[in-house]
C-alpha positions as a Markdown table, in Angstrom:
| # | Residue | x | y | z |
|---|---|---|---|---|
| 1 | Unk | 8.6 | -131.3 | -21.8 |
| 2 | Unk | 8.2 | -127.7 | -21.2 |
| 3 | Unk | 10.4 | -125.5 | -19.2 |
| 4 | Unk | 9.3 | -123.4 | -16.2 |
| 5 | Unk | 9.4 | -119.8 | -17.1 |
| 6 | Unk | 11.6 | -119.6 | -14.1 |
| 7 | Unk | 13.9 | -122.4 | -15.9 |
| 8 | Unk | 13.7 | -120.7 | -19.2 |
| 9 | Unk | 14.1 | -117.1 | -18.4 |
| 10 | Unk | 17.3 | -118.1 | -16.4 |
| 11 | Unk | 19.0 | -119.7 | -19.7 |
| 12 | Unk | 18.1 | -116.7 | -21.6 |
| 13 | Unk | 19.1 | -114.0 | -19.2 |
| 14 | Unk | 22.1 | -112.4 | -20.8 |
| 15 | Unk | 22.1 | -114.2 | -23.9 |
| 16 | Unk | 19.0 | -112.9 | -25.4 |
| 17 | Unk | 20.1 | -109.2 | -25.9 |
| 18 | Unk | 18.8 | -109.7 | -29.3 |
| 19 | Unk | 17.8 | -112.4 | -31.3 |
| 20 | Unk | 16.6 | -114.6 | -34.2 |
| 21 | Unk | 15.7 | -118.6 | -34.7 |
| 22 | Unk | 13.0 | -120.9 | -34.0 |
| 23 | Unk | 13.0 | -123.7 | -31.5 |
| 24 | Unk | 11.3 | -126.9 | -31.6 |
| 25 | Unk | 11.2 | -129.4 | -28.7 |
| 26 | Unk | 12.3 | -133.0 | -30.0 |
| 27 | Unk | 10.8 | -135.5 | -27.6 |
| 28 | Unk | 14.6 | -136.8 | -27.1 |
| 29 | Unk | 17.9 | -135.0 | -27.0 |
| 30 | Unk | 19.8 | -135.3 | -29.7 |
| 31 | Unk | 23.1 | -137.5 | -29.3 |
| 32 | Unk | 26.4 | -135.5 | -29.7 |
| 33 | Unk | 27.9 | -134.8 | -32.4 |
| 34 | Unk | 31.0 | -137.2 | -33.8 |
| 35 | Unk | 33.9 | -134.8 | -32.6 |
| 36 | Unk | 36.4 | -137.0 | -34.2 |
| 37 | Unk | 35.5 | -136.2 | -38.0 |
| 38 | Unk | 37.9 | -133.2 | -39.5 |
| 39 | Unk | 37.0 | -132.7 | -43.3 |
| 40 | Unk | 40.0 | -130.5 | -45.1 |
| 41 | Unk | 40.7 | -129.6 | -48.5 |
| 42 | Unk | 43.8 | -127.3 | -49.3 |
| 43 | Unk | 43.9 | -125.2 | -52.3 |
| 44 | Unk | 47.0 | -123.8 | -52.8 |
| 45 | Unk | 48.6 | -124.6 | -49.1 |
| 46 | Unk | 49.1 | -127.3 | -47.0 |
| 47 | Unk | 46.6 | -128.1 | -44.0 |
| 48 | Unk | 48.4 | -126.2 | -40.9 |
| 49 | Unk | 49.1 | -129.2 | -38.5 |
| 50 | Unk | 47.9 | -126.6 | -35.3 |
| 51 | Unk | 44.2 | -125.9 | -36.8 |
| 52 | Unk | 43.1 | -129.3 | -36.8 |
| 53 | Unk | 43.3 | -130.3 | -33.4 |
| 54 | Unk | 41.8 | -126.4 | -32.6 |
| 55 | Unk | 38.7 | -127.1 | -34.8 |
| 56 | Unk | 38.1 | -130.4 | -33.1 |
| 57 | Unk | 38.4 | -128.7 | -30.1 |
| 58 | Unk | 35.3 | -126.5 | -30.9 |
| 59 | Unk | 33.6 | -129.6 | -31.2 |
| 60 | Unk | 34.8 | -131.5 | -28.2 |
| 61 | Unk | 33.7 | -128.3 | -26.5 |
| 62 | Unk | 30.1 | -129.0 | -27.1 |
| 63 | Unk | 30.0 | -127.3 | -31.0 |
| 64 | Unk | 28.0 | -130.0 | -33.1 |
| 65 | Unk | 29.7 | -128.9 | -36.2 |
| 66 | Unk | 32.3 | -126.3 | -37.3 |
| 67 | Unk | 32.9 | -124.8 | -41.0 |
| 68 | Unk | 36.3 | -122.7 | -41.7 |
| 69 | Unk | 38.8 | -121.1 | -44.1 |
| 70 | Unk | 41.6 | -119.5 | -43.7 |
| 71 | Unk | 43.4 | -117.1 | -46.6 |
| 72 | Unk | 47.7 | -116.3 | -45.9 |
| 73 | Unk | 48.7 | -114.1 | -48.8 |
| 74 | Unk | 46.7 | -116.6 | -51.3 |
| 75 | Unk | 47.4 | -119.8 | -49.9 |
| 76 | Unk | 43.9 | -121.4 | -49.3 |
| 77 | Unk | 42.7 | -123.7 | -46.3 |
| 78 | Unk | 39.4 | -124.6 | -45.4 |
| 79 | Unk | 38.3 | -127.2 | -42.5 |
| 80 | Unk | 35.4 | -128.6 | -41.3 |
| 81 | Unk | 34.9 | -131.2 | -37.7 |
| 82 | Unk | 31.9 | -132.7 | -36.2 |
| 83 | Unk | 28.1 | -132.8 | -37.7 |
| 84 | Unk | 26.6 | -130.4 | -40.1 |
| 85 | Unk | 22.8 | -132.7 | -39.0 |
| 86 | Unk | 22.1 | -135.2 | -36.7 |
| 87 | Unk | 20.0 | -138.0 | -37.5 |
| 88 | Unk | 20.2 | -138.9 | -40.3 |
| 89 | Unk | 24.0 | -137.7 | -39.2 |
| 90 | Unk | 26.1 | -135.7 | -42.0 |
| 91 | Unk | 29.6 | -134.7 | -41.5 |
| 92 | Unk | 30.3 | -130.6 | -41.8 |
| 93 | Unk | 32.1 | -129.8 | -44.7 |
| 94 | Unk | 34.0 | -126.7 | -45.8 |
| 95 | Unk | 31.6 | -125.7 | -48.3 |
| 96 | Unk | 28.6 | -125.6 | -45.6 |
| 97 | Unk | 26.2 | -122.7 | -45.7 |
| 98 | Unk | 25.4 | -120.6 | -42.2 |
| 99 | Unk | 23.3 | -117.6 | -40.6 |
| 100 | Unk | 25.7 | -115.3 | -40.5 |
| 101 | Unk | 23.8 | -113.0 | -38.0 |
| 102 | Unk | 25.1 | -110.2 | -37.6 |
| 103 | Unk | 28.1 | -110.2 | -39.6 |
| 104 | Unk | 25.4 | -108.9 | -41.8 |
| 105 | Unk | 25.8 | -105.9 | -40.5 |
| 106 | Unk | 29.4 | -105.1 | -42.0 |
| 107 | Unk | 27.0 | -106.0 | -45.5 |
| 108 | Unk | 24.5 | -103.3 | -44.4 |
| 109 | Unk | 27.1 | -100.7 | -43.7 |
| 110 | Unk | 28.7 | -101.1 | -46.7 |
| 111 | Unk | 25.5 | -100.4 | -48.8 |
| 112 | Unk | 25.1 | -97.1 | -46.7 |
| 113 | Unk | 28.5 | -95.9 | -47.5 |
| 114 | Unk | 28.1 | -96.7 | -51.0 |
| 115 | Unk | 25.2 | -94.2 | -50.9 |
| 116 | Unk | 27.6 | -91.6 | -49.1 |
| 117 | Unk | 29.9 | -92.4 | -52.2 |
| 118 | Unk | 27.7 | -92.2 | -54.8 |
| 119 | Unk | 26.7 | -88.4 | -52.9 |
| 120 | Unk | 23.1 | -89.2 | -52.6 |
| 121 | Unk | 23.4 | -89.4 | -48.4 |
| 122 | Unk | 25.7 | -87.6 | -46.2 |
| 123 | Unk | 27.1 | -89.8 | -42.3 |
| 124 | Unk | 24.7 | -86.9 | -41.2 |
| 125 | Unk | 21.7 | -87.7 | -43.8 |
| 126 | Unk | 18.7 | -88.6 | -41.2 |
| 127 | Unk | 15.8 | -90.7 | -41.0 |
| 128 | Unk | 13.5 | -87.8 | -41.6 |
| 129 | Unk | 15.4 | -87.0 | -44.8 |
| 130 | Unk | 14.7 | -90.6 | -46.4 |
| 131 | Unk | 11.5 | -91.5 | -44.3 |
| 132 | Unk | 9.9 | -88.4 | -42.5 |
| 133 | Unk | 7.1 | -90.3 | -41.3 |
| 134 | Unk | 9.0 | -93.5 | -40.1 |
| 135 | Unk | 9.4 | -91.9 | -36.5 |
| 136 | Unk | 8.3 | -88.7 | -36.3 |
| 137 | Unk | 10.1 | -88.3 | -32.6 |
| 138 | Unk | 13.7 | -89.0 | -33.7 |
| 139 | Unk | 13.8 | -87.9 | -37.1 |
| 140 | Unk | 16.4 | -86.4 | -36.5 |
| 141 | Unk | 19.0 | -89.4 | -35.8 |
| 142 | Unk | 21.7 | -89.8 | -38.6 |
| 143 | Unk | 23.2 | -92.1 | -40.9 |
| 144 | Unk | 26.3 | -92.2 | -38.8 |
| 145 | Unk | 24.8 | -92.6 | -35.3 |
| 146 | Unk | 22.5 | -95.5 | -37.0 |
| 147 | Unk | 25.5 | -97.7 | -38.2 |
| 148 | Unk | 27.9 | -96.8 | -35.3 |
| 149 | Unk | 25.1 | -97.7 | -32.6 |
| 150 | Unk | 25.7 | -94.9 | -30.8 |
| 151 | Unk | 21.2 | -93.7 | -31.8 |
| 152 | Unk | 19.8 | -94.3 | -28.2 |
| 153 | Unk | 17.5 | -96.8 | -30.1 |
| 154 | Unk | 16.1 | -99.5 | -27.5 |
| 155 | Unk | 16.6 | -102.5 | -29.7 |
| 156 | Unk | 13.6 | -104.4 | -30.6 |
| 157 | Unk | 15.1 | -107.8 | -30.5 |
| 158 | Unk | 15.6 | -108.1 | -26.7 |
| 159 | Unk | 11.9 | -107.4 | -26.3 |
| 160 | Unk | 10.4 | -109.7 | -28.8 |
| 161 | Unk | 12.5 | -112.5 | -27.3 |
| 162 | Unk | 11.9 | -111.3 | -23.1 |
| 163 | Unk | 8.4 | -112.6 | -24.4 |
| 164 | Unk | 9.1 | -116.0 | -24.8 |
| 165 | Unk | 9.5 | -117.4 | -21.0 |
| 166 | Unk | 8.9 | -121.3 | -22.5 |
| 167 | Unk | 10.3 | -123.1 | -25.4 |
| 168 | Unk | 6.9 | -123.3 | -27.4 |
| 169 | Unk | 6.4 | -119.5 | -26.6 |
| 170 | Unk | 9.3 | -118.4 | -28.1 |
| 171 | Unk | 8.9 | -120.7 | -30.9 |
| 172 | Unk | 6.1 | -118.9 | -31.6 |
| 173 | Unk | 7.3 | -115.3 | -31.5 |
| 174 | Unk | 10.5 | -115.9 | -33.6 |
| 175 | Unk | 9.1 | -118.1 | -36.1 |
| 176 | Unk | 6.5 | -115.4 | -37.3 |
| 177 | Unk | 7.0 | -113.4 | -40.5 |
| 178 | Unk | 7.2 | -109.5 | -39.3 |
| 179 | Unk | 7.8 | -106.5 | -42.0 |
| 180 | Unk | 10.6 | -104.4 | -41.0 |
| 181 | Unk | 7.9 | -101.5 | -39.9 |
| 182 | Unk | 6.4 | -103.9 | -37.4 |
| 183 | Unk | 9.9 | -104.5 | -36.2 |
| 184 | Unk | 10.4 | -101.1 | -35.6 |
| 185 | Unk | 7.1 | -100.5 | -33.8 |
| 186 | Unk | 8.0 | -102.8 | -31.1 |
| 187 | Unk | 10.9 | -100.7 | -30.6 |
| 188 | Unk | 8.9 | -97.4 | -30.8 |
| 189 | Unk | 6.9 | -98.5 | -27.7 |
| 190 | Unk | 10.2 | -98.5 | -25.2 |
| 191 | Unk | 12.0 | -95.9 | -23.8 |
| 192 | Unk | 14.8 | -94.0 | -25.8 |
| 193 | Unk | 18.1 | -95.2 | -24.5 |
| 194 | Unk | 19.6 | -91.9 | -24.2 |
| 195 | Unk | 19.7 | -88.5 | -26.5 |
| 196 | Unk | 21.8 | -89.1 | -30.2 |
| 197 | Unk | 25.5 | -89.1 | -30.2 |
| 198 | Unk | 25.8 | -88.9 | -26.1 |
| 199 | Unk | 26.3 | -93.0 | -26.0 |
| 200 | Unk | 26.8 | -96.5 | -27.3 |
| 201 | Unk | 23.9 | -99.2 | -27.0 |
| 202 | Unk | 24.3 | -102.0 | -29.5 |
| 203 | Unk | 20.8 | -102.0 | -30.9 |
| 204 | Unk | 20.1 | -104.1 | -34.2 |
| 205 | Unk | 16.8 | -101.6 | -34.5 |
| 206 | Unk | 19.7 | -99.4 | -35.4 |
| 207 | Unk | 20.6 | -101.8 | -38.8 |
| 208 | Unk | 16.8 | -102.3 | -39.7 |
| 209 | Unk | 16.0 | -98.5 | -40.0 |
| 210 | Unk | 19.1 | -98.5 | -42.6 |
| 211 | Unk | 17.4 | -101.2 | -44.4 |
| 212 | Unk | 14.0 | -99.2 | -44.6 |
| 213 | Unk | 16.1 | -96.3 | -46.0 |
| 214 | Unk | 18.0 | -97.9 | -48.6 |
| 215 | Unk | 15.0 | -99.3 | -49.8 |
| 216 | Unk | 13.5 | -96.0 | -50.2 |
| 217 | Unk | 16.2 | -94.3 | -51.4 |
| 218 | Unk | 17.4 | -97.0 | -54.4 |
| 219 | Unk | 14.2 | -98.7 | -54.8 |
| 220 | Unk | 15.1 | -101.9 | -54.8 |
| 221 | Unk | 14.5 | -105.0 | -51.7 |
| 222 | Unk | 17.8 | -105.4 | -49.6 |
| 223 | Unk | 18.2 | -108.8 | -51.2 |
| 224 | Unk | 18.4 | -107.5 | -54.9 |
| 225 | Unk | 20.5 | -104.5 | -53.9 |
| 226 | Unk | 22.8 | -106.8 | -51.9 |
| 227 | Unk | 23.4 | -109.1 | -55.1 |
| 228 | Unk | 23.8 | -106.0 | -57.6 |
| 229 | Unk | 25.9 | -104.4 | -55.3 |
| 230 | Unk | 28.2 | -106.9 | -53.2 |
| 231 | Unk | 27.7 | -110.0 | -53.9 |
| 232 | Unk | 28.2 | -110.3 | -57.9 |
| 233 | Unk | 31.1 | -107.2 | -57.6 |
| 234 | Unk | 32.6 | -109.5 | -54.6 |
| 235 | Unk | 32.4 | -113.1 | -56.4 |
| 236 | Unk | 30.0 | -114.3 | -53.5 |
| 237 | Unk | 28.2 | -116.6 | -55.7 |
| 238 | Unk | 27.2 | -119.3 | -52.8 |
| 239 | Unk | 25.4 | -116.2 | -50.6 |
| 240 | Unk | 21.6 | -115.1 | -50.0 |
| 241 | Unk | 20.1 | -112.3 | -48.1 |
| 242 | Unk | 17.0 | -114.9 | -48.0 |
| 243 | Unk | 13.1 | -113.5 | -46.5 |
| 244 | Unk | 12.0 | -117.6 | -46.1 |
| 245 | Unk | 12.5 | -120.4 | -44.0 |
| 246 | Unk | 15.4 | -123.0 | -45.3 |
| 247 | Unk | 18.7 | -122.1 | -47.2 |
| 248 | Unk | 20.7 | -124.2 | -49.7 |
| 249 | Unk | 22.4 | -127.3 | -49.0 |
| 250 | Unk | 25.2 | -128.3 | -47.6 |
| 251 | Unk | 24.4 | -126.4 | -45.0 |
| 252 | Unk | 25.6 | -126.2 | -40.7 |
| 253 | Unk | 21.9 | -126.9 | -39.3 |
| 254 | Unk | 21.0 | -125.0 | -36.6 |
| 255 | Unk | 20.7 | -126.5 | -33.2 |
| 256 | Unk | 21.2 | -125.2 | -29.5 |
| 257 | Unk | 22.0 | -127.2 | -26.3 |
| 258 | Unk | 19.5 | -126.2 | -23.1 |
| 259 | Unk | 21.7 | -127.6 | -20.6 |
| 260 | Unk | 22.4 | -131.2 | -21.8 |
| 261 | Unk | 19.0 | -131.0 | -23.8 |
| 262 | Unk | 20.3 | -130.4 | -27.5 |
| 263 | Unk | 17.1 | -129.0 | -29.4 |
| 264 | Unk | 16.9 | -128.2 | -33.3 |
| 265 | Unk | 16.2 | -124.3 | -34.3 |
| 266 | Unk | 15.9 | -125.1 | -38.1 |
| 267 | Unk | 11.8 | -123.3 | -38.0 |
| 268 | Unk | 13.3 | -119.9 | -37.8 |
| 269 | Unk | 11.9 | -116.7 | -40.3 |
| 270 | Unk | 14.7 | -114.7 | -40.7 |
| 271 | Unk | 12.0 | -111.7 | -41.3 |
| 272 | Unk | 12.8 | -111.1 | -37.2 |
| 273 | Unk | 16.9 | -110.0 | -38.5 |
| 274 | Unk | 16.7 | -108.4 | -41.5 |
| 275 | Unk | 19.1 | -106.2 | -42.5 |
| 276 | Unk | 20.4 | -106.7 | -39.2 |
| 277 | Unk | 21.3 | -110.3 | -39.5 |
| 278 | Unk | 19.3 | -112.4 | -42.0 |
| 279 | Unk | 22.7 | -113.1 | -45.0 |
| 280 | Unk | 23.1 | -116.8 | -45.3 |
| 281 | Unk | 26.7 | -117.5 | -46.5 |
| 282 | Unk | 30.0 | -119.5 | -46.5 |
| 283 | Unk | 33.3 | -118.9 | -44.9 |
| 284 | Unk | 34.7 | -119.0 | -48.6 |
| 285 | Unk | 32.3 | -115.5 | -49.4 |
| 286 | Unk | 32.7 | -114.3 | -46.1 |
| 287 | Unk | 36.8 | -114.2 | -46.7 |
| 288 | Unk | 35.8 | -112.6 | -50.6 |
| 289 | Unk | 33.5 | -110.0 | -48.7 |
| 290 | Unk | 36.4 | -109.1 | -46.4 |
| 291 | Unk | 39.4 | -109.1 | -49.7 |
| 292 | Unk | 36.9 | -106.8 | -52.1 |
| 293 | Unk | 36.3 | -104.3 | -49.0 |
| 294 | Unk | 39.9 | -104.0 | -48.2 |
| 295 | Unk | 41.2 | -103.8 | -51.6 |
| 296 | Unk | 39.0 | -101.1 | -52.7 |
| 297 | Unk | 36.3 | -103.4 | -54.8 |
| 298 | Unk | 33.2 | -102.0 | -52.6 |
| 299 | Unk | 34.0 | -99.1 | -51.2 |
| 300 | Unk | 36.5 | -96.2 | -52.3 |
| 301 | Unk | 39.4 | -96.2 | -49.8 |
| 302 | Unk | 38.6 | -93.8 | -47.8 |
| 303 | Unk | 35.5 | -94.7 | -46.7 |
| 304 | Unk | 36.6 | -98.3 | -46.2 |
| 305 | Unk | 39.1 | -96.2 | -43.7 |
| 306 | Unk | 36.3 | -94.5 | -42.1 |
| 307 | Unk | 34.5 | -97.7 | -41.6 |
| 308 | Unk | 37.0 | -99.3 | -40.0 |
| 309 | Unk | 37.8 | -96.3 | -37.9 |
| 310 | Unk | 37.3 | -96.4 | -34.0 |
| 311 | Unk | 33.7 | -94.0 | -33.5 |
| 312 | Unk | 33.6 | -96.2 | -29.9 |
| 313 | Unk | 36.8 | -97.3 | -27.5 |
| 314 | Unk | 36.8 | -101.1 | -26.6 |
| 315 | Unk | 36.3 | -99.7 | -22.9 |
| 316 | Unk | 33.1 | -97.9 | -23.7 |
| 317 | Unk | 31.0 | -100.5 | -25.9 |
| 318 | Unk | 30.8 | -103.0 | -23.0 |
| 319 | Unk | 31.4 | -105.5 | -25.8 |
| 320 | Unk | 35.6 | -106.0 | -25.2 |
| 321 | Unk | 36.4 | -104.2 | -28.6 |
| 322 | Unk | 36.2 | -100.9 | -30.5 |
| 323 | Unk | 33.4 | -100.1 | -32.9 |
| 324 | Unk | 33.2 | -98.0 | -35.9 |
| 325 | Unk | 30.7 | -98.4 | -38.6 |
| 326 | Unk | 29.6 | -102.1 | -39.1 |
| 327 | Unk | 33.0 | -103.1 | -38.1 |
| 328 | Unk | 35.1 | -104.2 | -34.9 |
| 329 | Unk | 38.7 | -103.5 | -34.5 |
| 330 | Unk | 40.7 | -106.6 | -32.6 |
| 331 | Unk | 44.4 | -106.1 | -32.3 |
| 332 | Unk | 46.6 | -108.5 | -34.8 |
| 333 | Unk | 48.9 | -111.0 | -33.0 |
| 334 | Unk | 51.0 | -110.8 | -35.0 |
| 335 | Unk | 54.6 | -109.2 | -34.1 |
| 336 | Unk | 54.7 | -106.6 | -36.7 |
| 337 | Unk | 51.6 | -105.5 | -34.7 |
| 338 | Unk | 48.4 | -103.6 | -36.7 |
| 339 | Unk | 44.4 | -104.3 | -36.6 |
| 340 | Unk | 41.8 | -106.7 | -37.7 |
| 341 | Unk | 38.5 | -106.0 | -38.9 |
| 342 | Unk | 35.5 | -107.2 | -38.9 |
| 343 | Unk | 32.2 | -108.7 | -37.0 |
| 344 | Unk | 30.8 | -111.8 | -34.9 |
| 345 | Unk | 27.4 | -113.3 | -35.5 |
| 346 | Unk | 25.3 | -115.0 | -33.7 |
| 347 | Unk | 22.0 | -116.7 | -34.4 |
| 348 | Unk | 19.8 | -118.7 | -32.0 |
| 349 | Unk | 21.8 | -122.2 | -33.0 |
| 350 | Unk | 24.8 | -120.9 | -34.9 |
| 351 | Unk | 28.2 | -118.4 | -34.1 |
| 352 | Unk | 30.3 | -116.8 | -36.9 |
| 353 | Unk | 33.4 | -115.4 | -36.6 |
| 354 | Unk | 34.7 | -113.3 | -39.5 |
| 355 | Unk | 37.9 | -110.7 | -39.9 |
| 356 | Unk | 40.8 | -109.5 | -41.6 |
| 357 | Unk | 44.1 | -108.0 | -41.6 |
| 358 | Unk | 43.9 | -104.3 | -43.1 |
| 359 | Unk | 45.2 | -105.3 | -46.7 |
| 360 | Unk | 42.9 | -107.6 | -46.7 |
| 361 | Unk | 46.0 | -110.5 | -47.5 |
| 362 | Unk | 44.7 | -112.8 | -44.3 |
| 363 | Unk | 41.3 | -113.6 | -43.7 |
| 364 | Unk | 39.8 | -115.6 | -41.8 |
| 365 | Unk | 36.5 | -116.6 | -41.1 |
| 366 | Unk | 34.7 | -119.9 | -38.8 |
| 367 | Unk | 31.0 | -120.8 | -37.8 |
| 368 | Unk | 30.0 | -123.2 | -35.6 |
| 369 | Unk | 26.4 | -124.6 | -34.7 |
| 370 | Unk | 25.5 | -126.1 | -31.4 |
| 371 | Unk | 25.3 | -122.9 | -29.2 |
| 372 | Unk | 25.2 | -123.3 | -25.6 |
| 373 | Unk | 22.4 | -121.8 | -23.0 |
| 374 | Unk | 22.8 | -121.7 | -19.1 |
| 375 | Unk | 26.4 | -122.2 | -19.2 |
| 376 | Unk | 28.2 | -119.0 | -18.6 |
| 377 | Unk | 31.7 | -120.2 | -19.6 |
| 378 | Unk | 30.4 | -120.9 | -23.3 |
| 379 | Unk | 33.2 | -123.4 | -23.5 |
| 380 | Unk | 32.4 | -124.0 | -27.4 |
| 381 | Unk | 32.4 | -120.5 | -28.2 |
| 382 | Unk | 35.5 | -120.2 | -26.0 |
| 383 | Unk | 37.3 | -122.7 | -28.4 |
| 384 | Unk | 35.7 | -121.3 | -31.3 |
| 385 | Unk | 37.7 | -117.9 | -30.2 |
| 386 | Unk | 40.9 | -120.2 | -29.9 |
| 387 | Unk | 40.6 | -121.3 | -33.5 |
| 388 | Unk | 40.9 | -117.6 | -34.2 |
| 389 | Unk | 43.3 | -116.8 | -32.9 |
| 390 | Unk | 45.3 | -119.7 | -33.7 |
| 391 | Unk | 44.7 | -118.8 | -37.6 |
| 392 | Unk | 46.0 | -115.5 | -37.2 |
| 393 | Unk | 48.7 | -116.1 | -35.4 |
| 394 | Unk | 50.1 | -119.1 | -37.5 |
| 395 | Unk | 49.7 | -116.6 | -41.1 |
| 396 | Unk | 52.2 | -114.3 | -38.9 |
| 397 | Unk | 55.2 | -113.4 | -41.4 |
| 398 | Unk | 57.8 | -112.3 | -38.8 |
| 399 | Unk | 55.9 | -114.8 | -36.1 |
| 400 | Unk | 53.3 | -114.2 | -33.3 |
| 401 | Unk | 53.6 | -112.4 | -30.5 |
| 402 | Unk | 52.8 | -113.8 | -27.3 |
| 403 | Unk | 51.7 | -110.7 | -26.1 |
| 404 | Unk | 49.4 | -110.3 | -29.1 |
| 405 | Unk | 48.1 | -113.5 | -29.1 |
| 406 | Unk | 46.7 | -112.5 | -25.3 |
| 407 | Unk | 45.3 | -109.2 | -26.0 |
| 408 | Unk | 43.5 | -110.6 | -29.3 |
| 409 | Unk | 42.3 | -113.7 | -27.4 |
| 410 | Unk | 41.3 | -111.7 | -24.5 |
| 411 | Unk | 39.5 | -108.9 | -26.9 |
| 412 | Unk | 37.1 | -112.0 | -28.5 |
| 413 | Unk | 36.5 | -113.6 | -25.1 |
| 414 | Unk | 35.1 | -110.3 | -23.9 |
| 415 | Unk | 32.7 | -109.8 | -26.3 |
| 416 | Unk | 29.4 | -111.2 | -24.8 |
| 417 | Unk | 28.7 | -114.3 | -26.8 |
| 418 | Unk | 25.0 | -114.3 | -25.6 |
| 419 | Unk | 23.9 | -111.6 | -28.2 |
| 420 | Unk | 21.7 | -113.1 | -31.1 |
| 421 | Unk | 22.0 | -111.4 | -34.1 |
| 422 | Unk | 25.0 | -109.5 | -32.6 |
């Protein structure tokens, strides 16, 4: 049945600040997912007793299926509750792949800084300097205000997806192939936010002119420079920066919940996110990603410092954390105190959640599908943030602070979980 622009524009408001994955429209809702299945295989470790009942939580919550790991100092745990696809139904398993959205972003960054280390760009290297006729207006905009979102770019995202005021509209403007160049025409036709350097506006137009330079300036697709570059180096071997419809199996399928109408997104062309949000991973290469970076593997020290340096306060970014380049900063609940780093995704049907401690020696990183539309208390991302939390808190050496535990819960809750591709 379709939805009432009215209806549908209401579910979207605030959750569409950018975007990415088709939707088609089952005849029938599909029937929840079995919140009482917990897959877990330990490593090294044994399964913490608190994390099981916290991923089954983000199921219970309205999640259909949830995908983790968890790294202490070595010790290895990965989990997995509910359905990774309903009917036929298929348990989620640790292994699953998932759109990482946005948490591609911290992968785009880190290509740009290898081109600062490498001494071919500069943070204040420009768009004119790489692609002079890209936009001819704000050639001027740097490599640093690109990656810390702080441009004035409108993002073209938001307006792509404003478009789609019914289900089968929308399917059709997100399941189209697009060239990164037609991405950033849409955005070339709104109003600059405001003038380079003066602000913050989280923009994922920001992450595709990045993409459009590296290609230029290495020569190679973001795909192949992504697997010469961080993937192979980082031992991410179950990863894909993928321009087609599909990834492999197992994977979390994508579904969303409209309401109590659960509909399947699995159509989408990741073309509409790349290099802001089109990696396809697993929480086991997200939690590599995050050791090579912080050892030293990717980046040289100090630019992983400079990365994970705070360019935007939390109270500035409207998002409820600090932002340097490609990377949040959360405080650690731990009582020993320090930061995590890292970056949320979210897709049209999934949410990813991956960070680590400075050192790199606790990771962790969880994705759920199932997203939920229309109800502002997002109680599965909610409990998604829980699981979080929990993790950290239970890898604390000297124990968790109570305190710590709040501010770190309350950082994560504040960061709007309505952004797509975010």
């Amino acid at each position: 049945m379709m939805r009432s622009t009215k209806t549908l524009a209401s579910l979207l408001a605030g959750v569409l600040l950018a975007s990415g994955a088709a939707l088609s429209t089952p005849a029938n809702a599909e029937p929840p997912a079995n919140p009482t299945h917990v897959a877990d295989q330990s490593d090294t470790a044994p399964v913490p007793a608190t994390l099981r009942p916290e991923l089954r939580r983000v199921v219970r919550a309205g999640a259909v299926g949830v995908s983790a790991q968890v790294v202490d100092r070595g010790e290895v745990w990965r989990g997995a509750a509910g359905a990774a696809r309903l009917r036929p139904n298929r348990p989620a398993v640790p292994s699953a792949h998932f759109r990482a959205a946005s948490v591609t972003k911290t992968l785009t960054a880190v290509l740009a800084l290898q081109q600062v280390q490498r001494g071919r760009w500069t943070m204040d290297t420009t768009i004119g300097d790489v692609l002079p006729g890209l936009w001819p207006a704000r050639s001027d905009v740097t490599v640093a205000q690109l990656l810390s979102h702080r441009s004035g770019a409108p993002d073209y995202l938001s307006v792509l997806t404003s478009r789609g005021t019914t289900v089968p509209k929308l399917l059709r403007i997100i399941s189209n192939r697009r060239t990164d160049r037609a991405l950033v025409r849409v955005a070339k036709r709104q109003d600059w936010l405001f003038e380079p350097g003066t602000g913050f506006s989280y923009s994922n137009t920001n992450y595709v002119i990045i993409g459009l330079m590296l290609r230029r300036a290495t020569g190679f697709s973001l795909p192949k420079l992504a697997q010469r570059r961080i993937f192979a180096p980082a031992r991410m071997t179950r990863s894909s920066w993928p321009f087609a419809k599909g990834f492999p199996a197992p994977k979390l399928r994508e579904y969303a919940a409209f309401g109590k109408r659960r509909i399947d997104l699995s159509t989408f062309s990741p073309t509409m996110f790349s290099a802001a949000g089109a990696l396809v991973t697993t929480a086991r290469d997200l939690n590599r990603f995050q050791r090579s970076l912080s050892r030293g593997d990717l980046l040289a020290p100090r630019l992983v410092r400079l990365m994970r340096s705070v360019v935007t306060p939390a109270e500035e970014t409207g998002l409820g954390v600090a932002y340097g380049y490609g990377s949040y900063r959360l405080p650690d609940p731990c009582r020993n105190g320090g930061s995590l780093h890292g970056h949320d995704g979210a897709s049209f049907g999934t949410q990813t959640l991956s960070f680590t401690s400075g050192n790199g020696r606790r990771r962790v990183t969880v994705a759920m599908t199932g997203r939920q539309y229309g109800n502002p208390e997002q109680p599965a991302f909610a409990a998604l943030n829980e699981f979080l939390v929990a993790a950290f808190a239970s890898s604390c050496r000297l124990g968790p602070d109570q305190d710590g535990e709040r501010g770190l819960l309350d950082s994560v809750d504040r960061v709007v979980p309505g952004f797509v591709a975010r």
